[in-house]
mmCIF file with all atom_site columns, C-alpha atoms in Angstrom:
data_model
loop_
_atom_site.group_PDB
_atom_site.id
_atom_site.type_symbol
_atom_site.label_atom_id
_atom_site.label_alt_id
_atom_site.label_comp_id
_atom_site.label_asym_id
_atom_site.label_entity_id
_atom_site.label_seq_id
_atom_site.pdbx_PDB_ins_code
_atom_site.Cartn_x
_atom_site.Cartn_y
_atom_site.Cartn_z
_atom_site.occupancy
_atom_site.B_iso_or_equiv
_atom_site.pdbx_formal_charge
_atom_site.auth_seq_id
_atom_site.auth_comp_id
_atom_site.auth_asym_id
_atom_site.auth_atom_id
_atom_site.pdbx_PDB_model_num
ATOM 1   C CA . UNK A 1 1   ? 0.000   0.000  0.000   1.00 68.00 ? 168 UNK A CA 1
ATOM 2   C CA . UNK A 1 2   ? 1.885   3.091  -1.142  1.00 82.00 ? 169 UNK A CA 1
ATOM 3   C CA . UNK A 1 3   ? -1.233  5.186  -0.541  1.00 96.00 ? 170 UNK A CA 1
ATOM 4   C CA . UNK A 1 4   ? -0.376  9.122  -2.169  1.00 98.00 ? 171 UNK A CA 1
ATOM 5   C CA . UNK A 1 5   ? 2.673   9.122  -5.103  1.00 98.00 ? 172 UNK A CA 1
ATOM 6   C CA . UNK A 1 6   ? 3.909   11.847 -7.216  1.00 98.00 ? 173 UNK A CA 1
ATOM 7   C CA . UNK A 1 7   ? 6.168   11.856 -10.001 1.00 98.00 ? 174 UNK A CA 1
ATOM 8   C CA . UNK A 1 8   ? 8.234   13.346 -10.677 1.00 97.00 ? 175 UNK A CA 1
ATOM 9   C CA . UNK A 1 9   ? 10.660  14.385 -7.108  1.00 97.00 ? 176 UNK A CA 1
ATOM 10  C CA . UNK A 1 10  ? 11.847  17.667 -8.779  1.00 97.00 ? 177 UNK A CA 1
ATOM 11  C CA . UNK A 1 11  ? 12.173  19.035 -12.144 1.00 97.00 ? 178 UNK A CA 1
ATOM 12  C CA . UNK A 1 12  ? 13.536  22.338 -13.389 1.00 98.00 ? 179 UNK A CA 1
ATOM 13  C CA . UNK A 1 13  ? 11.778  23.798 -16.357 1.00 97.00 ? 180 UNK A CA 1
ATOM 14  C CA . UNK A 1 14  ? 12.394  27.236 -18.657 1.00 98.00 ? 181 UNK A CA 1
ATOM 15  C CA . UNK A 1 15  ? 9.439   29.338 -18.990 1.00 98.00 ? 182 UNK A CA 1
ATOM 16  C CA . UNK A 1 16  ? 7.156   28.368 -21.982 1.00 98.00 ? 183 UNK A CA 1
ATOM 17  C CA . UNK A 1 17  ? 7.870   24.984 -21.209 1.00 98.00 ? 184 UNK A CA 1
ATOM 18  C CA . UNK A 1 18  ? 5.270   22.506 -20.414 1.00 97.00 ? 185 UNK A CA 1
ATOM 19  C CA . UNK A 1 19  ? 4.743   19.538 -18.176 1.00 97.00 ? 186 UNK A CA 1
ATOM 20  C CA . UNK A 1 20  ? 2.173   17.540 -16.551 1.00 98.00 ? 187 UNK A CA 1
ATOM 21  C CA . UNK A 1 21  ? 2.567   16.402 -13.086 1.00 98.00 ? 188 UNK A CA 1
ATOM 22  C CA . UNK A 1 22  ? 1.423   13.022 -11.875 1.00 98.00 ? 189 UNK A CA 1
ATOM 23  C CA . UNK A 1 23  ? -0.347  11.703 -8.963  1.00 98.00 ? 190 UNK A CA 1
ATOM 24  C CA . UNK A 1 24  ? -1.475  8.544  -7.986  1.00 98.00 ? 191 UNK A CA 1
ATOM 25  C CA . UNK A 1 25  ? -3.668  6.760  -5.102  1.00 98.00 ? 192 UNK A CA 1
ATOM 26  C CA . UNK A 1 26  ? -3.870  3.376  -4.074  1.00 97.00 ? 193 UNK A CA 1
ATOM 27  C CA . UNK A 1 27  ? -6.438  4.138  -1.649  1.00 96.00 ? 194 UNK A CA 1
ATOM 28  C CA . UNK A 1 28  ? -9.706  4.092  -3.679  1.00 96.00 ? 195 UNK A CA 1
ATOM 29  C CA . UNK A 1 29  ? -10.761 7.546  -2.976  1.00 96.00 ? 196 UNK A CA 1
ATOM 30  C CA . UNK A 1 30  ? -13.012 9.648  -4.344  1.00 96.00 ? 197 UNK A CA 1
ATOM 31  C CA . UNK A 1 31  ? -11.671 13.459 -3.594  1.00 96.00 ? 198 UNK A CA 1
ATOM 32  C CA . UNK A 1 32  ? -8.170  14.336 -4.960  1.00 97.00 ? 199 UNK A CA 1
ATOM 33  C CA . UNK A 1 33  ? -6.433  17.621 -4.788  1.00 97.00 ? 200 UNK A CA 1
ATOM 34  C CA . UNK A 1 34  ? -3.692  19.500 -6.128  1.00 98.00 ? 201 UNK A CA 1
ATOM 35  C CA . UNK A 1 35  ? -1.890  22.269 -3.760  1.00 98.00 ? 202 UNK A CA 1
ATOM 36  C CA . UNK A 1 36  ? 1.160   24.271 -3.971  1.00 98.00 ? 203 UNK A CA 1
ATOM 37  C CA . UNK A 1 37  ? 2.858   25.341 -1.121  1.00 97.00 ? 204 UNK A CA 1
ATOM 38  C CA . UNK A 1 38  ? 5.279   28.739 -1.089  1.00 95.00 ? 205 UNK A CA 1
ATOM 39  C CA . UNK A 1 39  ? 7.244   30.531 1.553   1.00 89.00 ? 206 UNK A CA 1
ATOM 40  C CA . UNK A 1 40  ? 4.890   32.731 3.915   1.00 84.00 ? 207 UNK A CA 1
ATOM 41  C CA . UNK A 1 41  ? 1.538   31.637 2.023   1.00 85.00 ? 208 UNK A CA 1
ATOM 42  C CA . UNK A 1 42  ? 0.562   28.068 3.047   1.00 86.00 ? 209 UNK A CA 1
ATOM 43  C CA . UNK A 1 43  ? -0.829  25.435 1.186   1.00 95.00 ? 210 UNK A CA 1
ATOM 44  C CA . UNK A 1 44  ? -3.268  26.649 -1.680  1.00 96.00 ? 211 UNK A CA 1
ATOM 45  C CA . UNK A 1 45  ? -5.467  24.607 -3.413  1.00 97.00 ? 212 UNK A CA 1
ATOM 46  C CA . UNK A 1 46  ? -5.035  24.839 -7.375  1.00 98.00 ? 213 UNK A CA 1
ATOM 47  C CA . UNK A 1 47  ? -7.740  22.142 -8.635  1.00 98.00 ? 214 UNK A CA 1
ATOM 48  C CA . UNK A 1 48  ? -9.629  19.364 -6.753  1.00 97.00 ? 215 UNK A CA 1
ATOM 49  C CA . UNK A 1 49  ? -11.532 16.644 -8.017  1.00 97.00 ? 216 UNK A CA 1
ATOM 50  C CA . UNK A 1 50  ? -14.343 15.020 -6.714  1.00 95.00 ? 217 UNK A CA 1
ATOM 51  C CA . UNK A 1 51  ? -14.745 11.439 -8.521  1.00 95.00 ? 218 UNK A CA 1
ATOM 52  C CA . UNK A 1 52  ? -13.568 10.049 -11.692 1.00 96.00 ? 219 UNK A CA 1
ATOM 53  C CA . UNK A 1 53  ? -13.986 12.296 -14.916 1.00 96.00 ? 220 UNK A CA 1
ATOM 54  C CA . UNK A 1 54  ? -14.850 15.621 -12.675 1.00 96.00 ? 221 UNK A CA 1
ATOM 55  C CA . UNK A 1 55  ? -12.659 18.526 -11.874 1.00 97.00 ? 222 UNK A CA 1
ATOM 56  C CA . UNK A 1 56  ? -12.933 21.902 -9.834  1.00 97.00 ? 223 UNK A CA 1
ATOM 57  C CA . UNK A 1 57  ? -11.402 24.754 -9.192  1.00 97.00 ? 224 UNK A CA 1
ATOM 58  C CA . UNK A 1 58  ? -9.483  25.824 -6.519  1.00 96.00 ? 225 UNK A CA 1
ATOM 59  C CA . UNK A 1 59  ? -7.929  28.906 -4.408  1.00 94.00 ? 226 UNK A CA 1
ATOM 60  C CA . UNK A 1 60  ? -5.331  29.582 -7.695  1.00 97.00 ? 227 UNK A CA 1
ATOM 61  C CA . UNK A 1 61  ? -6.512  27.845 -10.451 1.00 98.00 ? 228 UNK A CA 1
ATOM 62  C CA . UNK A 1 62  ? -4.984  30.483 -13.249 1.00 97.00 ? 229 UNK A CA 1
ATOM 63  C CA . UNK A 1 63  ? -2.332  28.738 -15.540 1.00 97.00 ? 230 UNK A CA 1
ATOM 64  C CA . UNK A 1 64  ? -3.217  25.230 -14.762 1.00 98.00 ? 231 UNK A CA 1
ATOM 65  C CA . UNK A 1 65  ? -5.337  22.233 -15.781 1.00 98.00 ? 232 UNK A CA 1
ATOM 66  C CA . UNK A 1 66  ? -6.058  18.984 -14.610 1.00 98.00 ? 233 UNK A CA 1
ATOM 67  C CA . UNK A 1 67  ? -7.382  15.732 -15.606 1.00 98.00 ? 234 UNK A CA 1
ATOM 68  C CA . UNK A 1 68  ? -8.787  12.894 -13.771 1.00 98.00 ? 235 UNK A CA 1
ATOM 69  C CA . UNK A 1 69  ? -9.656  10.250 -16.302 1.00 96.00 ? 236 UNK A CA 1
ATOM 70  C CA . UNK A 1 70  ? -8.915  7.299  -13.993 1.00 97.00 ? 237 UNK A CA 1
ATOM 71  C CA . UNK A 1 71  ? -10.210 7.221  -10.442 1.00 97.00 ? 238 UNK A CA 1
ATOM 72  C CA . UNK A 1 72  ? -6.731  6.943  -9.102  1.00 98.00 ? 239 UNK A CA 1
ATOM 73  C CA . UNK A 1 73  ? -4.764  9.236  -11.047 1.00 98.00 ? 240 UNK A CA 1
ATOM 74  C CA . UNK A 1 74  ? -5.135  13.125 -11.221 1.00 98.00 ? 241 UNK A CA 1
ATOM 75  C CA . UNK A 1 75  ? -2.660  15.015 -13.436 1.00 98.00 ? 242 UNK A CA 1
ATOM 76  C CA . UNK A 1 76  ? -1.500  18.457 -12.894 1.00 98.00 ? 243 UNK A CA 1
ATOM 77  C CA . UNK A 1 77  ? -0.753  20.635 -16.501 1.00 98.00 ? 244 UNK A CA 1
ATOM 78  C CA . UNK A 1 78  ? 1.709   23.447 -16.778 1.00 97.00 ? 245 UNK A CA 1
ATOM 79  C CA . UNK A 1 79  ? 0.543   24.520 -20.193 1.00 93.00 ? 246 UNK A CA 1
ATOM 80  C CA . UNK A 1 80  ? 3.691   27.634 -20.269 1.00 97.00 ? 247 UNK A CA 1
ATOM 81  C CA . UNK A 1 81  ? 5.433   27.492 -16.981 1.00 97.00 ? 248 UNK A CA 1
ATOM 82  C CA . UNK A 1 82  ? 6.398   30.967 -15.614 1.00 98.00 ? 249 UNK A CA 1
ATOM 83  C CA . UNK A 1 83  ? 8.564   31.645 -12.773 1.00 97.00 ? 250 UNK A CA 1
ATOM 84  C CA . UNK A 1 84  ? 5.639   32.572 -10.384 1.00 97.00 ? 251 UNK A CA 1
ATOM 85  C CA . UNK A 1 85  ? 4.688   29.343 -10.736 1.00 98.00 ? 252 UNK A CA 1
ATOM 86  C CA . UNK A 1 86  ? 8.146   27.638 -8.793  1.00 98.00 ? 253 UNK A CA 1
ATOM 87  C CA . UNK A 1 87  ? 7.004   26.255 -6.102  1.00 98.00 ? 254 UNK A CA 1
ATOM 88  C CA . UNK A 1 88  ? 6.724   22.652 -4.267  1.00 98.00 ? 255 UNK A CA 1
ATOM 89  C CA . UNK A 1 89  ? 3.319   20.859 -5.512  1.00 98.00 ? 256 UNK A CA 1
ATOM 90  C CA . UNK A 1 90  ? 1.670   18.184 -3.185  1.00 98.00 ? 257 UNK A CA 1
ATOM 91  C CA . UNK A 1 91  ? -1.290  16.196 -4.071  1.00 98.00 ? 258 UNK A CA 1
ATOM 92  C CA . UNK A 1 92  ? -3.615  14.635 -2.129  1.00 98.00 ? 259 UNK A CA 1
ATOM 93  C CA . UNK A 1 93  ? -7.041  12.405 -1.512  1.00 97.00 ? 260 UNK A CA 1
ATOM 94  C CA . UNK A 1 94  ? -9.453  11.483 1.319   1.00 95.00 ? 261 UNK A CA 1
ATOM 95  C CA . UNK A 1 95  ? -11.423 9.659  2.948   1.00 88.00 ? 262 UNK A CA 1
ATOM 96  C CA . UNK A 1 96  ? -13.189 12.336 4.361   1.00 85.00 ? 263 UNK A CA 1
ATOM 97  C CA . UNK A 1 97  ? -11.908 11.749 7.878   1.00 87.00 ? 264 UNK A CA 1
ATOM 98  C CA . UNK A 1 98  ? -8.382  13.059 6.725   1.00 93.00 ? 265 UNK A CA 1
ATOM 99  C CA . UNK A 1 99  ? -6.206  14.138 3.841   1.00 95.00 ? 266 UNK A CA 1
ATOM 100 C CA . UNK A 1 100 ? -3.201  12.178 2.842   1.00 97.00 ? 267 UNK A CA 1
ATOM 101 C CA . UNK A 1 101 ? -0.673  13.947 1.418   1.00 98.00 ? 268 UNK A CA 1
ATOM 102 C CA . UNK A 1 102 ? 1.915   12.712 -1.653  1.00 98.00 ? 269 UNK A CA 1
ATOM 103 C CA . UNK A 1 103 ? 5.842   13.706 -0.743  1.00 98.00 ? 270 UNK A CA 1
ATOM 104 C CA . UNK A 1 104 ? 5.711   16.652 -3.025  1.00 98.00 ? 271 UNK A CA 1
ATOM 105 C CA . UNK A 1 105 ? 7.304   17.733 -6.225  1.00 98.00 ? 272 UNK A CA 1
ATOM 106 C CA . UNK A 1 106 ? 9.642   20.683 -6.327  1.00 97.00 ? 273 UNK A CA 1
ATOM 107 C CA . UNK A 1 107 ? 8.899   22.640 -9.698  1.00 98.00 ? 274 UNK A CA 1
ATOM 108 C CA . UNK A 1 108 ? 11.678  25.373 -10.288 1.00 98.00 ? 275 UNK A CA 1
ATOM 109 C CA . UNK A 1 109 ? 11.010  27.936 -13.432 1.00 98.00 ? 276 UNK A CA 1
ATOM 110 C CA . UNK A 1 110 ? 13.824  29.908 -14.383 1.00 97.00 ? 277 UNK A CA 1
ATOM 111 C CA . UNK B 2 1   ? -7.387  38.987 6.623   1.00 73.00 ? 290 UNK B CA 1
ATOM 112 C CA . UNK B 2 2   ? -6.246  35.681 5.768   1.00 83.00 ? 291 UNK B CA 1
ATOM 113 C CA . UNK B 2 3   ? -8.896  33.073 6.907   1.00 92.00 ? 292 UNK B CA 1
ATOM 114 C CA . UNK B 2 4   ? -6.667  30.921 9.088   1.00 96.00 ? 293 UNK B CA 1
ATOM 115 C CA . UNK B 2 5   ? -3.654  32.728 10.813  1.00 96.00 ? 294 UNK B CA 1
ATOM 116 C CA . UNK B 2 6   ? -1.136  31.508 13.088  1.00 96.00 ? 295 UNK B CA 1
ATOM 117 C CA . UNK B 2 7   ? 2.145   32.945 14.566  1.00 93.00 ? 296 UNK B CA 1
ATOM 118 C CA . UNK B 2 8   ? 5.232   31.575 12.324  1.00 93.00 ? 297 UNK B CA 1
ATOM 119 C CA . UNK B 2 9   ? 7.674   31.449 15.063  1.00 92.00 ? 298 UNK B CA 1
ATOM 120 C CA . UNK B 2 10  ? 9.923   29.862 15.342  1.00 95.00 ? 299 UNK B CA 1
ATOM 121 C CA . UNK B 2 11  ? 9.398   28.771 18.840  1.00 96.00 ? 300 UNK B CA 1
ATOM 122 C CA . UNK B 2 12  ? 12.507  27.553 20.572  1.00 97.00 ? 301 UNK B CA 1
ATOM 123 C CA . UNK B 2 13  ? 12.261  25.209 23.579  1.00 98.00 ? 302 UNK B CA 1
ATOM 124 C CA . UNK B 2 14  ? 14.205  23.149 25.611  1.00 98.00 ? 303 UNK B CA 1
ATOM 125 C CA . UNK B 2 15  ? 13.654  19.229 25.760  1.00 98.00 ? 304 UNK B CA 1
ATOM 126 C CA . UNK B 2 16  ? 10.672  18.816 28.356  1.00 98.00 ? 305 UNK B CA 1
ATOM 127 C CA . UNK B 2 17  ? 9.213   22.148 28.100  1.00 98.00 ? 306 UNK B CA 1
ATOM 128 C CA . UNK B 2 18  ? 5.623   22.526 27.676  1.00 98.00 ? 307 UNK B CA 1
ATOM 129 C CA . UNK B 2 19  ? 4.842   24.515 24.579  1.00 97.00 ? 308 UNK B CA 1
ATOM 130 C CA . UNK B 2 20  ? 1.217   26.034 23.166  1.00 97.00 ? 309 UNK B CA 1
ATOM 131 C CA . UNK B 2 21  ? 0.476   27.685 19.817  1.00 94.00 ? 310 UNK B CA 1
ATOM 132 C CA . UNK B 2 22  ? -3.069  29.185 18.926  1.00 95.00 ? 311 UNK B CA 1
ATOM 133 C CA . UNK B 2 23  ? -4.938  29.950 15.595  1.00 96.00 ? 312 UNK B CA 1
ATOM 134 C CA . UNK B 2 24  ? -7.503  32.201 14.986  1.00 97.00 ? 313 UNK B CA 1
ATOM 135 C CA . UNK B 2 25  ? -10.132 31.777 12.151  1.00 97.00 ? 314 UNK B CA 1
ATOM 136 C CA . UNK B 2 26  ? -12.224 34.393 10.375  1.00 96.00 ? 315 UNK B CA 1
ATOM 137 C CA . UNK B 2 27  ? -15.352 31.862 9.177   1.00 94.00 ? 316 UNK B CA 1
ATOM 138 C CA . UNK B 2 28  ? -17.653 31.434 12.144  1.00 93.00 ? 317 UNK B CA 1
ATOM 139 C CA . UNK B 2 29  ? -19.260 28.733 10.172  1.00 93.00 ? 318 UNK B CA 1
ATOM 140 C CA . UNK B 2 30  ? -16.508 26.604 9.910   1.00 93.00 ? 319 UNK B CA 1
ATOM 141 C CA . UNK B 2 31  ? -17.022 23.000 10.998  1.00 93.00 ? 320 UNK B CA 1
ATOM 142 C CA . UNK B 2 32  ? -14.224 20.842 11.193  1.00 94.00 ? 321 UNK B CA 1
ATOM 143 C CA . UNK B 2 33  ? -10.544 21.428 12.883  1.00 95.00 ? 322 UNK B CA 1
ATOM 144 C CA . UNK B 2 34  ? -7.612  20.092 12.909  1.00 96.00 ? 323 UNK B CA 1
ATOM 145 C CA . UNK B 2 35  ? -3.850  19.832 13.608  1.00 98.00 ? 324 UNK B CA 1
ATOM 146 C CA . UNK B 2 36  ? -1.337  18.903 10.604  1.00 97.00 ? 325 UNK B CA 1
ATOM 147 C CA . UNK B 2 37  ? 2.312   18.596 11.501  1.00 98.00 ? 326 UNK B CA 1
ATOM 148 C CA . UNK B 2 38  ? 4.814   18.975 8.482   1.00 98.00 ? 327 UNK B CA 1
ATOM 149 C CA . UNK B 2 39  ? 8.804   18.178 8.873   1.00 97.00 ? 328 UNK B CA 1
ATOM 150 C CA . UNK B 2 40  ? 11.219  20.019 6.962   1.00 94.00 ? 329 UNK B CA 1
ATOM 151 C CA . UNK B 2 41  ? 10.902  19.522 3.321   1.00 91.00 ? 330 UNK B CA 1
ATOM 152 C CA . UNK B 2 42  ? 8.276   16.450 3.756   1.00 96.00 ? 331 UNK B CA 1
ATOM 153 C CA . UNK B 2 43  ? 4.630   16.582 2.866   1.00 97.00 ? 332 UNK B CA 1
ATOM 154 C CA . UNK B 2 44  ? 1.844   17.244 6.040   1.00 98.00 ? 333 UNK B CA 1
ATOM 155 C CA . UNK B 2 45  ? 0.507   15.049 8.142   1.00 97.00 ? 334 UNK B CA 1
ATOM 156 C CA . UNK B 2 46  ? -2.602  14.339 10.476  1.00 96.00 ? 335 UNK B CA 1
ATOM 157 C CA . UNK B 2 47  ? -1.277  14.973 13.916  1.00 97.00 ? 336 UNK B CA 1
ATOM 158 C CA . UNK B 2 48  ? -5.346  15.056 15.431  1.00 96.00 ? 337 UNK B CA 1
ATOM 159 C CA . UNK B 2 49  ? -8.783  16.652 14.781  1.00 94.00 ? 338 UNK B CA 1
ATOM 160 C CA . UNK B 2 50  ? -9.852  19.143 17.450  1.00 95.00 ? 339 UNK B CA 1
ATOM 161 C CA . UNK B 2 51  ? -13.456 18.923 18.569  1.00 90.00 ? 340 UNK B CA 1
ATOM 162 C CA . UNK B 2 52  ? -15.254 20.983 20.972  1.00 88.00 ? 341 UNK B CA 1
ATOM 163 C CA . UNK B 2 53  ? -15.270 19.232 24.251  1.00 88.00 ? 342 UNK B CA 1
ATOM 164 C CA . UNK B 2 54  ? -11.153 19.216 23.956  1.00 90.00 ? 343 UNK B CA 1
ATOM 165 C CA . UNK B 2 55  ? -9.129  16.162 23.540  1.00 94.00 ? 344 UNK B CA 1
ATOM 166 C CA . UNK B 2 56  ? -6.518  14.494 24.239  1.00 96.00 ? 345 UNK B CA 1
ATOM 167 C CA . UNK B 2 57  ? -3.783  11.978 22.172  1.00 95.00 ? 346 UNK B CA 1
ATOM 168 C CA . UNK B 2 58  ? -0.541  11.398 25.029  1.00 97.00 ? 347 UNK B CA 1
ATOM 169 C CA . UNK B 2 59  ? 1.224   14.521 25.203  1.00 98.00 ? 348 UNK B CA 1
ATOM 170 C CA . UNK B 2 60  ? -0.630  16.466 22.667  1.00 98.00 ? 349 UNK B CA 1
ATOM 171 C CA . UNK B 2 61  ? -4.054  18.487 23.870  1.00 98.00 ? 350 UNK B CA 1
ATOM 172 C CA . UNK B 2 62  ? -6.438  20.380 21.380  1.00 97.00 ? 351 UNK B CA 1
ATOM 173 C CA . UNK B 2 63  ? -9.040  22.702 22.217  1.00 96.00 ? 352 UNK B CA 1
ATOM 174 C CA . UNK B 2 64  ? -11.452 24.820 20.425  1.00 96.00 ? 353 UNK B CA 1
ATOM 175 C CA . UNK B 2 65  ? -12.863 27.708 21.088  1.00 95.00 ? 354 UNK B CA 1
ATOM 176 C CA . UNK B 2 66  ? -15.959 28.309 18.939  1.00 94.00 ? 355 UNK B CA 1
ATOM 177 C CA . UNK B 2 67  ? -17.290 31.696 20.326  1.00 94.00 ? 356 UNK B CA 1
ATOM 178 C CA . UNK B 2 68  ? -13.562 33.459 20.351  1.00 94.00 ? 357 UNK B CA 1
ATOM 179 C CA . UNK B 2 69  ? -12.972 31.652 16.745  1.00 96.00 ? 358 UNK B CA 1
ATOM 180 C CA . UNK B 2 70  ? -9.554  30.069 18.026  1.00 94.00 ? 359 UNK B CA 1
ATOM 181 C CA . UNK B 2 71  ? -7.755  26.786 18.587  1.00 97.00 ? 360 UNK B CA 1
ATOM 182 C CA . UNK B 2 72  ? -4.775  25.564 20.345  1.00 97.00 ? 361 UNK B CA 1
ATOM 183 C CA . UNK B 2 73  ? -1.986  23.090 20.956  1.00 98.00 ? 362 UNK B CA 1
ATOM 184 C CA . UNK B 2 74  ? -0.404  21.764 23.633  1.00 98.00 ? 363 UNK B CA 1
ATOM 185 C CA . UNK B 2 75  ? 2.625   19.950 23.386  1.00 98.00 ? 364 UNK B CA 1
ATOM 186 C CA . UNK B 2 76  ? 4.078   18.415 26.793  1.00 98.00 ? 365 UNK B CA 1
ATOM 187 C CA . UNK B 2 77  ? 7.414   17.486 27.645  1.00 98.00 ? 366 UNK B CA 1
ATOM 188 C CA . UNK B 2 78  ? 8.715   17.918 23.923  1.00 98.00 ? 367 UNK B CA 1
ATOM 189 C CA . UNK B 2 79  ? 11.198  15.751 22.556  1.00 98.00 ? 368 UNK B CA 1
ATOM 190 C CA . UNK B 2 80  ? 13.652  16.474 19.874  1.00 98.00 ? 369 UNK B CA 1
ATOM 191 C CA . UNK B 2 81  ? 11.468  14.763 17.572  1.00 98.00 ? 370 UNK B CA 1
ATOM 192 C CA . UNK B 2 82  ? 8.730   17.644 18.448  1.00 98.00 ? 371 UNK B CA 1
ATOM 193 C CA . UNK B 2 83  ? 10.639  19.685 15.770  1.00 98.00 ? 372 UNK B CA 1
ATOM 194 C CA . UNK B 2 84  ? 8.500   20.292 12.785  1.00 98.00 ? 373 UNK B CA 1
ATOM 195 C CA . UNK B 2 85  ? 5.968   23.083 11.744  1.00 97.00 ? 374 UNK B CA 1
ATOM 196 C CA . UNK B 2 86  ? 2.550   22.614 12.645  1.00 98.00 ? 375 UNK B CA 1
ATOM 197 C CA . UNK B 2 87  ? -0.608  23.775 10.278  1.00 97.00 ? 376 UNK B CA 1
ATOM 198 C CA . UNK B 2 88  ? -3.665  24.711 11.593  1.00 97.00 ? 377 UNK B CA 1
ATOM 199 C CA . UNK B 2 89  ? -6.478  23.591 9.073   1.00 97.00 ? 378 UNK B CA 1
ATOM 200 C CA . UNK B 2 90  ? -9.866  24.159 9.290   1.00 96.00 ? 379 UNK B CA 1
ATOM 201 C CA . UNK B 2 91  ? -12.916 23.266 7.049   1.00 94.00 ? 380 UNK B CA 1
ATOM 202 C CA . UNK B 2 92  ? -16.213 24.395 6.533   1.00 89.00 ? 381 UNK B CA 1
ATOM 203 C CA . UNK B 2 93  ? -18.162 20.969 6.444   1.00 86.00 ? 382 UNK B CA 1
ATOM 204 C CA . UNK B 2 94  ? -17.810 18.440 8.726   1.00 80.00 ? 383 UNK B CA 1
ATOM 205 C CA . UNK B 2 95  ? -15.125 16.469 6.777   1.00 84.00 ? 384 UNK B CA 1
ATOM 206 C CA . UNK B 2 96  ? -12.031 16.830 5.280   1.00 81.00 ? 385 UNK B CA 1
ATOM 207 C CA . UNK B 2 97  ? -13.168 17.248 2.028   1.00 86.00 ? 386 UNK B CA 1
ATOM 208 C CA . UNK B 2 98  ? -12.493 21.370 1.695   1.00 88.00 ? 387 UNK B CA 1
ATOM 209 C CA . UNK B 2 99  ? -9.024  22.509 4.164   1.00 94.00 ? 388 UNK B CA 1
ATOM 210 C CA . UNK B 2 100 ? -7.904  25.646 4.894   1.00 95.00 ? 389 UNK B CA 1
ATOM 211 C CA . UNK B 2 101 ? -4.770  25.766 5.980   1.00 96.00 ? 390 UNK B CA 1
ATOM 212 C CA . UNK B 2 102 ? -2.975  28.340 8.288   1.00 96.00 ? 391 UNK B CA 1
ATOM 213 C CA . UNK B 2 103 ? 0.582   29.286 7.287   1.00 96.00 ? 392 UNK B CA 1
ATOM 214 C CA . UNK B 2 104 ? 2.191   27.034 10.099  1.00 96.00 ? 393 UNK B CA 1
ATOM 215 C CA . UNK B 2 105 ? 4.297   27.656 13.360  1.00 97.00 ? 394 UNK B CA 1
ATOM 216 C CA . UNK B 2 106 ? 7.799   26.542 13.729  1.00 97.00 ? 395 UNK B CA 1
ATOM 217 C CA . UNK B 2 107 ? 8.634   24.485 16.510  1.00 98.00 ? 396 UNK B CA 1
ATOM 218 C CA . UNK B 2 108 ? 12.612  23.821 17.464  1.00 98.00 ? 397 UNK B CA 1
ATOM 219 C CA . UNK B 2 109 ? 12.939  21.610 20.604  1.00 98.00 ? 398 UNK B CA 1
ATOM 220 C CA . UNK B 2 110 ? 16.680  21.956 21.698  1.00 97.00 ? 399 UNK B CA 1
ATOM 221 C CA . UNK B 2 111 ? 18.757  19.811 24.275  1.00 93.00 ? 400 UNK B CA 1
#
């Protein structure tokens, strides 16, 4: 049981460039989430999903999408990465008692 | 005014000291509390939902304070191991389903 993963660890990216973050749940549940987290600020929620094939948005949703096409995978999409946008990502689900947290992926734009 | 807020700290204690942050929220109608604890550079963690009656998990007390819109932690006799940032999070339904989370307070337990 590996419950919350993320892939990749860390990446470095030039703005313009685009990637797609992934996260994945062993857990079965329904709610998944995509934060970042920045100095000072807290965790912020960027887009959350509530089952298979739905998606919402969040706190700061601005220059990202998501996809949730399988129940246990929710992708985070940096169409053209600026610099505002370094910062470490976590992901997350529930089970509405708590939410479990993926070990983060730290996204530097340059 | 940010919805959660919480002092950053750092708070630096000796091993064995008894230690207490609050947090304040602005949504009266917020439902659900809790503690997260996050260690340098790792992801958060559940450290214990606060309810309203208080509670208790070994060295670690919550409370909640619904009319003055604040909560608290108690920590106990830290250990080294107490080291870590804790979140304040709060929801408003009665699940986890929708956090808002405070910026976090630094905790350093020293020998």
């Amino acid at each position: 049981n590996a419950g919350v993963t993320q892939t990749p660890k860390f990446r470095v990216l030039k703005t313009g460039q685009s990637m797609t973050l992934l996260c994945a749940q062993d857990m079965n549940h329904e709610y998944m989430y995509w934060y970042r987290q920045d100095p000072g600020m807290g965790l912020r929620l960027i887009h959350y999903s509530v089952g298979e094939g739905t998606t919402a948005k969040g706190e700061v949703p601005d220059g990202y999408n998501v996809s949730r096409l399988k129940k246990q995978n929710f992708l985070l999409g940096l169409e053209s990465a600026a610099p505002s946008q370094t910062s470490v990502y976590f992901c997350a689900s529930t089970d509405s008692y708590e939410q479990y947290f993926g070990p983060g992926t730290r996204l530097t734009v340059t | 005014r940010k919805e959660v807020e919480q002092d950053p700290g750092p708070f630096n204690v000796p091993e064995g000291a008894t230690v207490a942050f609050n947090c304040t929220y602005s949504n009266s109608a917020s439902q659900s509390f809790f503690w997260y604890r996050q260690d340098c550079r790792k992801e958060p963690k559940l450290l214990m939902s606060v309810y309203s009656s208080g509670n208790e998990d070994g060295r670690f007390t919550a409370q909640l304070n619904r009319a003055s819109q604040y909560i608290s932690l108690l920590i106990r006799d830290s250990k080294l191991s107490d080291s870590a940032t804790y979140l304040c999070v709060v929801s408003l339904t009665g699940t986890a389903s929708k956090l808002t989370f405070g910026t976090g307070t630094r905790l350093q337990v020293t020998l």
